[in-house]
């Protein structure tokens, strides 16, 4: 059975034809005598990973602990879309997460995982990140292939326009962009700003911890970035309103940064196709899930400044799992091709 | 006696001078030529191969040894599992690729 794996900074998401599994990509190291800690965690049903006499709580439980205990340091195996070079304990955690999401392969199954495009605003290569993930997935017996994250979004959102248009994946660690023409990628790149960048800046501006800002962004029922709601909240002048206003302004800054860099990259690349007709911009990824996101995007978007005529700006259905589903489509087609 | 001595001396000087002039005439140029050859070597023209294209670096494939560090114990369970048919655009994609 073909599998698609979205290896995100915040979430790892696996998709098969009948199941979607999500795992928060975070962990927290528990101090204390190893066997005692393990017994305690087992009793409470809290998932953990043990390696080299260290016990790490993994996933949503780690995230929840970090909300409650402000002193607890939530650790992230990935940062800015790539493996976190400062996090020495991340590989056993990633290994366990991937193992749980994919399981062992049966009969030469194919797994397509996503990789980021080359970032334009940080000096980092993506090859080590790609190799580590490939090696881990191969350990579980899969026939492994990779596709660019934004291309996976294109496979979900641009099929009705012959795979022509702009695909944007807005993740926690970075945003990936691909300009596609007839299924081919004319231009792809990434910027190392995403949902985490919004959270960090909101936290610094408002004095609320980053973990709490992330939690508000993901769970708040009152968070709505659309302009009408924004005006109402502004009048309330509460602490929550301050956070929501800051979130809105940093979302605007993030989208502006993205569109400005897309324009600059587009102008600097040779042999970019001319689009005779207007093409859509399709957006996926967890950072685009917040209510009113498209309102902010439309506010920042200026057709006169943008190098391509745009017909519409669309948020893909179930944007959080769009990359994993794009990877799944590719894996299914590879398996069908192999069978023939 | 003195006159004889002067006569012989003059004769010998004349014979010596004539021999010097004759030797100088026949061998003097060759000696000069030899000296020239030794001091200024001839330029040898060699046709050098012309560079047809710019030489750039050659990349090599690195087989990295990656230690993925399997955990000693893992009780990780997925945070969220959504059961049901997963909607993809596989069929449209297949059609677009002409498969």
Coordinates of C-alpha atoms in Angstrom, one line a residue:
Chain A
X1 CA 0.0 0.0 0.0
X2 CA 1.4 3.4 -1.1
X3 CA 2.1 5.9 1.6
X4 CA 2.7 9.7 1.6
X5 CA 4.7 11.4 4.4
X6 CA 4.7 15.1 5.1
X7 CA 7.9 15.7 7.2
X8 CA 7.0 19.1 8.7
X9 CA 8.7 21.2 11.3
X10 CA 5.6 21.1 13.5
X11 CA 3.8 17.9 12.4
X12 CA 4.6 14.7 10.7
X13 CA 1.6 13.5 8.7
X14 CA 1.3 10.1 7.0
X15 CA -1.5 9.4 4.5
X16 CA -2.6 6.0 3.0
X17 CA -5.7 5.3 1.0
X18 CA -7.8 4.8 4.1
X19 CA -6.0 6.5 7.0
X20 CA -4.4 9.8 7.9
X21 CA -2.1 9.8 11.0
X22 CA -0.7 12.9 12.6
X23 CA 2.1 13.3 15.1
X24 CA 3.3 16.5 16.6
X25 CA 7.0 16.8 16.0
X26 CA 8.2 17.9 19.5
X27 CA 9.6 16.2 22.6
X28 CA 10.5 17.0 26.2
X29 CA 13.2 15.3 28.2
X30 CA 12.3 14.0 31.6
X31 CA 14.8 14.2 34.4
X32 CA 15.2 11.4 36.9
X33 CA 16.1 7.7 37.3
X34 CA 15.4 6.1 33.9
X35 CA 13.5 3.0 35.0
X36 CA 11.4 5.0 37.5
X37 CA 10.5 7.6 34.9
X38 CA 9.6 4.9 32.4
X39 CA 7.3 3.1 34.9
X40 CA 5.6 6.4 35.7
X41 CA 5.0 7.3 32.0
X42 CA 3.8 3.8 31.2
X43 CA 1.3 3.9 34.1
X44 CA -0.1 7.2 32.8
X45 CA -0.1 6.1 29.1
X46 CA 2.2 8.8 28.0
X47 CA 4.2 8.0 24.9
X48 CA 8.0 8.1 25.3
X49 CA 11.3 7.3 23.6
X50 CA 14.3 6.0 25.5
X51 CA 17.8 6.4 24.1
X52 CA 21.2 6.6 25.8
X53 CA 19.8 6.7 29.4
X54 CA 17.5 9.6 28.5
X55 CA 13.7 9.5 28.4
X56 CA 11.8 11.9 26.1
X57 CA 8.0 12.4 26.1
X58 CA 7.0 12.7 22.5
X59 CA 4.2 14.5 20.5
X60 CA 1.1 16.2 21.7
X61 CA 1.8 15.2 25.4
X62 CA 5.1 17.0 25.3
X63 CA 3.4 20.1 23.8
X64 CA 0.7 20.0 26.5
X65 CA 3.3 19.7 29.3
X66 CA 5.1 22.7 28.0
X67 CA 1.8 24.7 28.2
X68 CA 1.3 23.8 31.8
X69 CA 4.9 23.9 33.1
X70 CA 6.4 27.1 31.8
X71 CA 9.9 25.9 32.9
X72 CA 9.7 22.8 30.8
X73 CA 11.6 23.2 27.6
X74 CA 9.8 21.9 24.5
X75 CA 12.4 20.5 22.2
X76 CA 12.0 20.5 18.4
X77 CA 13.8 17.9 16.1
X78 CA 13.4 20.3 13.2
X79 CA 13.8 24.0 12.9
X80 CA 13.1 26.2 9.9
X81 CA 12.0 23.2 7.8
X82 CA 15.2 21.3 8.2
X83 CA 16.8 19.0 10.9
X84 CA 17.6 21.1 13.9
X85 CA 21.5 21.0 14.1
X86 CA 21.5 22.1 17.8
X87 CA 19.2 19.3 18.9
X88 CA 21.4 16.3 19.6
X89 CA 18.6 14.0 20.7
X90 CA 16.4 14.5 17.8
X91 CA 17.2 11.5 15.6
X92 CA 15.9 8.7 17.9
X93 CA 12.7 10.7 18.3
X94 CA 12.3 11.2 14.6
X95 CA 13.0 7.5 14.1
X96 CA 10.3 6.6 16.5
X97 CA 7.7 9.0 15.0
X98 CA 8.4 7.8 11.5
X99 CA 8.2 4.2 12.6
X100 CA 4.9 4.7 14.3
X101 CA 3.4 6.6 11.4
X102 CA 4.5 4.3 8.6
X103 CA 5.0 0.9 10.3
X104 CA 7.1 -1.8 8.6
X105 CA 6.7 -2.1 4.8
X106 CA 5.0 -5.1 3.3
X107 CA 5.9 -6.3 -0.1
X108 CA 8.1 -3.5 -1.4
X109 CA 5.7 -0.7 -0.6
X110 CA 6.4 2.8 -1.9
X111 CA 6.7 5.8 0.4
X112 CA 6.9 9.3 -1.0
X113 CA 8.2 11.9 1.4
X114 CA 8.4 15.7 0.9
X115 CA 11.5 17.8 0.9
X116 CA 11.9 21.5 1.2
X117 CA 13.1 23.6 -1.8
X118 CA 16.4 25.3 -1.4
X119 CA 16.0 28.3 1.0
X120 CA 16.9 31.7 -0.4
X121 CA 17.3 33.5 3.0
X122 CA 19.6 31.1 4.9
X123 CA 22.9 29.4 3.9
X124 CA 21.9 25.8 4.4
X125 CA 21.8 22.8 2.1
X126 CA 18.9 20.5 2.2
X127 CA 20.8 17.3 1.2
X128 CA 21.7 16.1 4.7
X129 CA 18.1 16.5 5.8
X130 CA 16.9 14.6 2.8
X131 CA 19.5 11.8 3.3
X132 CA 18.7 11.3 7.0
X133 CA 14.9 11.0 6.3
X134 CA 15.5 8.7 3.4
X135 CA 17.7 6.5 5.5
X136 CA 15.2 6.3 8.3
X137 CA 12.3 5.5 6.0
X138 CA 14.4 2.9 4.1
X139 CA 15.1 1.2 7.5
X140 CA 11.4 0.3 7.6
X141 CA 11.7 -1.5 4.3
X142 CA 10.1 1.1 1.9
X143 CA 10.9 1.9 -1.6
X144 CA 11.6 5.6 -1.0
X145 CA 11.0 8.6 -3.4
X146 CA 10.9 12.3 -2.7
X147 CA 9.1 15.3 -4.1
X148 CA 9.3 19.0 -3.2
X149 CA 6.7 20.1 -0.7
X150 CA 5.2 22.9 -2.9
X151 CA 4.9 20.4 -5.8
X152 CA 2.9 18.1 -3.5
X153 CA 0.6 21.0 -2.9
X154 CA 0.4 21.5 -6.7
X155 CA -0.6 17.9 -7.2
X156 CA -3.6 18.5 -4.9
X157 CA -4.6 22.0 -6.0
X158 CA -3.5 22.6 -9.6
X159 CA -4.9 19.5 -11.3
X160 CA -7.9 21.4 -12.8
X161 CA -5.5 23.9 -14.5
X162 CA -3.2 21.2 -16.1
X163 CA -0.8 21.6 -13.2
X164 CA -0.2 25.3 -14.1
X165 CA -0.1 28.0 -11.5
X166 CA 1.6 28.9 -8.2
X167 CA 1.6 26.4 -5.3
X168 CA 2.5 27.6 -1.8
X169 CA 3.0 25.4 1.2
X170 CA 2.8 27.5 4.4
X171 CA 4.4 25.4 7.1
X172 CA 5.6 26.1 10.7
X173 CA 9.3 26.3 9.8
X174 CA 9.3 27.6 6.3
X175 CA 7.2 28.5 3.3
X176 CA 7.8 26.6 0.1
X177 CA 6.8 28.0 -3.3
X178 CA 6.6 26.4 -6.7
X179 CA 5.7 28.1 -10.0
X180 CA 4.4 25.3 -12.2
X181 CA 3.7 25.2 -15.9
X182 CA 2.1 22.1 -17.5
X183 CA 3.3 19.9 -14.6
X184 CA 6.9 21.2 -14.8
X185 CA 8.5 23.3 -12.1
X186 CA 9.6 26.6 -13.6
X187 CA 10.8 28.0 -10.3
X188 CA 10.9 26.7 -6.7
X189 CA 12.4 28.0 -3.5
X190 CA 11.7 28.4 0.1
X191 CA 11.9 31.1 2.8
X192 CA 12.8 30.2 6.3
X193 CA 9.9 32.0 7.8
X194 CA 6.6 30.4 8.7
X195 CA 4.2 29.9 11.6
X196 CA 7.1 29.7 14.1
X197 CA 8.3 33.1 13.0
X198 CA 4.9 34.5 13.7
X199 CA 4.7 32.9 17.1
X200 CA 8.2 34.1 18.1
X201 CA 7.5 37.7 17.2
X202 CA 4.1 37.7 18.8
X203 CA 5.6 36.3 21.9
X204 CA 8.3 38.9 22.0
X205 CA 5.8 41.7 21.4
X206 CA 3.2 40.7 23.9
X207 CA 5.2 38.9 26.6
X208 CA 3.2 35.7 26.2
X209 CA 5.2 32.5 26.0
X210 CA 5.8 31.1 22.5
X211 CA 4.1 27.8 23.4
X212 CA 1.0 29.7 24.5
X213 CA 0.9 31.8 21.4
X214 CA 1.1 28.6 19.3
X215 CA -1.7 27.1 21.4
X216 CA -3.9 30.2 21.0
X217 CA -3.3 30.2 17.2
X218 CA -4.2 26.5 16.9
X219 CA -7.1 26.3 19.3
X220 CA -8.6 29.7 19.9
X221 CA -12.3 29.8 18.9
X222 CA -12.2 33.6 18.8
X223 CA -9.2 33.9 16.5
X224 CA -10.4 35.3 13.2
X225 CA -8.0 37.4 11.0
X226 CA -10.8 38.7 8.8
X227 CA -10.9 42.5 8.9
X228 CA -14.4 42.9 10.3
X229 CA -13.7 40.7 13.3
X230 CA -10.3 42.4 13.8
X231 CA -12.0 45.8 14.3
X232 CA -14.3 44.4 17.0
X233 CA -11.4 42.8 18.9
X234 CA -9.4 45.9 18.8
X235 CA -12.1 47.8 20.7
X236 CA -12.1 45.3 23.5
X237 CA -8.5 46.1 24.4
X238 CA -7.8 42.9 26.3
X239 CA -4.7 40.7 26.6
X240 CA -6.1 38.2 24.3
X241 CA -6.9 41.0 21.8
X242 CA -3.3 42.1 21.9
X243 CA -2.1 38.6 21.0
X244 CA -4.7 38.3 18.2
X245 CA -3.8 41.7 16.8
X246 CA -0.1 40.8 16.9
X247 CA -0.8 37.5 15.2
X248 CA -2.7 39.3 12.4
X249 CA 0.0 41.9 11.8
X250 CA 2.8 39.2 11.7
X251 CA 0.7 37.1 9.3
X252 CA 0.5 40.2 7.1
X253 CA 4.3 40.6 7.3
X254 CA 4.9 37.0 6.5
X255 CA 2.7 37.0 3.4
X256 CA 4.2 40.3 2.3
X257 CA 7.7 38.8 2.7
X258 CA 6.6 35.7 0.7
X259 CA 5.1 37.6 -2.2
X260 CA 7.9 40.2 -2.4
X261 CA 10.5 37.4 -2.6
X262 CA 8.4 35.5 -5.2
X263 CA 8.4 38.6 -7.3
X264 CA 12.2 39.1 -7.0
X265 CA 12.9 35.5 -7.7
X266 CA 10.6 35.5 -10.7
X267 CA 12.4 38.5 -12.2
X268 CA 15.8 37.0 -11.6
X269 CA 15.3 33.7 -13.3
X270 CA 15.9 33.1 -17.0
X271 CA 13.5 31.1 -19.1
X272 CA 10.5 31.6 -16.9
X273 CA 7.4 30.8 -19.0
X274 CA 5.0 33.5 -20.0
X275 CA 1.6 32.7 -18.8
X276 CA -0.9 33.8 -21.5
X277 CA -3.8 33.3 -19.2
X278 CA -4.3 34.1 -15.6
X279 CA -3.4 31.2 -13.3
X280 CA -4.5 30.3 -9.7
X281 CA -2.4 30.5 -6.5
X282 CA -3.2 27.5 -4.3
X283 CA -2.2 27.5 -0.7
X284 CA -1.9 24.6 1.8
X285 CA -0.1 23.8 5.0
X286 CA -0.9 24.2 8.7
X287 CA 0.0 27.9 8.9
X288 CA -2.8 28.7 6.4
X289 CA -5.4 27.0 8.6
X290 CA -6.1 30.1 10.8
X291 CA -9.6 31.6 10.2
X292 CA -9.5 34.7 8.0
X293 CA -6.1 33.7 6.5
X294 CA -7.3 34.4 2.9
X295 CA -8.5 37.9 3.9
X296 CA -5.0 38.8 5.0
X297 CA -3.5 37.2 1.9
X298 CA -5.8 39.2 -0.4
X299 CA -5.0 42.4 1.5
X300 CA -1.3 41.9 0.9
X301 CA -1.6 40.7 -2.7
X302 CA -1.4 43.4 -5.4
X303 CA -2.0 42.2 -9.0
X304 CA -0.2 45.3 -10.4
X305 CA 3.0 44.3 -8.5
X306 CA 2.8 40.6 -9.1
X307 CA 4.6 39.2 -12.2
X308 CA 2.0 36.7 -13.2
X309 CA -1.7 37.3 -13.9
X310 CA -3.7 35.6 -11.2
X311 CA -7.2 34.2 -11.7
X312 CA -7.9 33.3 -8.1
X313 CA -6.3 32.6 -4.7
X314 CA -7.5 29.4 -3.2
X315 CA -7.0 27.6 0.1
X316 CA -6.9 23.8 -0.5
X317 CA -9.5 21.7 1.2
X318 CA -8.1 20.2 4.4
X319 CA -4.9 22.3 4.0
X320 CA -3.1 20.6 6.9
X321 CA -3.0 17.2 5.2
X322 CA -2.6 18.5 1.6
X323 CA 1.2 17.8 1.4
X324 CA 0.8 14.3 2.7
X325 CA -2.1 13.6 0.2
X326 CA 0.0 15.0 -2.7
X327 CA 2.8 12.7 -1.7
X328 CA 0.3 9.8 -1.5
X329 CA -0.9 10.5 -5.1
X330 CA 2.7 10.3 -6.3
X331 CA 3.3 7.1 -4.4
X332 CA 0.2 5.5 -5.7
X333 CA 1.1 6.4 -9.3
X334 CA 4.6 5.0 -8.8
X335 CA 3.2 1.7 -7.5
X336 CA 0.7 1.5 -10.4
X337 CA 3.5 2.2 -12.8
X338 CA 5.7 -0.5 -11.3
X339 CA 2.8 -3.1 -11.4
X340 CA 2.3 -2.5 -15.1
Chain B
X1 CA 125.9 41.6 -32.9
X2 CA 123.2 44.0 -31.8
X3 CA 122.1 44.7 -35.3
X4 CA 121.7 40.9 -35.9
X5 CA 119.7 40.5 -32.8
X6 CA 117.4 43.4 -33.8
X7 CA 117.0 41.9 -37.3
X8 CA 116.1 38.5 -35.9
X9 CA 113.8 39.9 -33.3
X10 CA 112.0 42.1 -36.0
X11 CA 111.7 39.0 -38.3
X12 CA 110.2 36.9 -35.5
X13 CA 107.7 39.7 -34.6
X14 CA 106.7 40.0 -38.3
X15 CA 106.2 36.2 -38.6
X16 CA 104.2 36.1 -35.4
X17 CA 102.0 39.0 -36.6
X18 CA 101.3 37.4 -39.9
X19 CA 100.4 34.1 -38.2
X20 CA 98.1 36.0 -35.8
X21 CA 96.4 37.8 -38.7
X22 CA 95.9 34.6 -40.7
X23 CA 94.6 32.7 -37.7
X24 CA 92.3 35.5 -36.8
X25 CA 91.0 35.7 -40.3
X26 CA 90.2 32.0 -40.7
X27 CA 89.0 31.1 -37.2
X28 CA 88.1 34.4 -35.6
X29 CA 84.5 34.5 -37.1
X30 CA 83.7 30.9 -36.2
X31 CA 84.8 31.6 -32.6
X32 CA 82.5 34.6 -32.6
X33 CA 79.6 32.5 -34.0
X34 CA 80.1 29.8 -31.4
X35 CA 80.0 32.4 -28.7
X36 CA 76.7 33.8 -30.1
X37 CA 75.1 30.4 -30.2
X38 CA 76.0 29.7 -26.6
X39 CA 74.7 33.0 -25.2
X40 CA 71.4 33.4 -27.1
X41 CA 69.5 30.1 -27.5
X42 CA 67.1 29.9 -30.4
X43 CA 63.4 30.3 -29.8
X44 CA 61.6 27.1 -30.5
X45 CA 58.0 27.7 -31.6
X46 CA 55.6 25.0 -30.3
X47 CA 51.9 24.8 -31.1
X48 CA 50.1 24.8 -27.8
X49 CA 46.7 23.1 -27.5
X50 CA 44.0 25.8 -27.3
X51 CA 41.5 25.6 -24.4
X52 CA 38.2 24.6 -25.9
X53 CA 36.0 25.3 -22.8
X54 CA 36.4 26.6 -19.4
X55 CA 37.5 24.0 -16.9
X56 CA 35.0 23.9 -13.9
X57 CA 35.0 21.7 -10.8
X58 CA 33.9 18.1 -10.9
X59 CA 31.3 17.1 -8.3
X60 CA 31.4 13.7 -6.8
X61 CA 28.7 11.7 -5.1
X62 CA 29.3 11.3 -1.4
X63 CA 28.1 8.2 0.2
X64 CA 27.2 9.5 3.6
X65 CA 27.3 7.2 6.7
X66 CA 24.2 8.3 8.6
X67 CA 23.6 6.9 12.1
X68 CA 19.9 7.3 12.5
X69 CA 20.0 6.1 16.1
X70 CA 17.1 3.7 16.6
X71 CA 15.6 4.3 20.0
X72 CA 16.2 1.6 22.7
X73 CA 12.5 1.7 23.7
X74 CA 9.6 3.5 22.0
X75 CA 6.0 3.6 23.1
X76 CA 5.0 6.4 20.6
X77 CA 1.4 6.3 19.4
X78 CA 0.1 8.7 16.8
X79 CA -1.5 11.8 18.3
X80 CA -4.4 11.7 15.8
X81 CA -5.7 9.0 13.5
X82 CA -8.4 9.8 11.0
X83 CA -10.0 6.7 9.4
X84 CA -11.9 6.8 6.1
X85 CA -11.2 7.1 2.4
X86 CA -8.5 9.7 1.9
X87 CA -9.4 12.1 -0.9
X88 CA -6.6 12.7 -3.4
X89 CA -6.3 13.9 -7.0
X90 CA -4.6 10.7 -8.2
X91 CA -6.9 10.0 -11.1
X92 CA -6.8 13.5 -12.5
X93 CA -3.0 13.5 -12.1
X94 CA -2.9 10.1 -13.9
X95 CA -4.9 11.5 -16.8
X96 CA -2.7 14.6 -17.0
X97 CA 0.4 12.5 -17.2
X98 CA -1.3 10.3 -19.9
X99 CA -0.8 7.1 -18.0

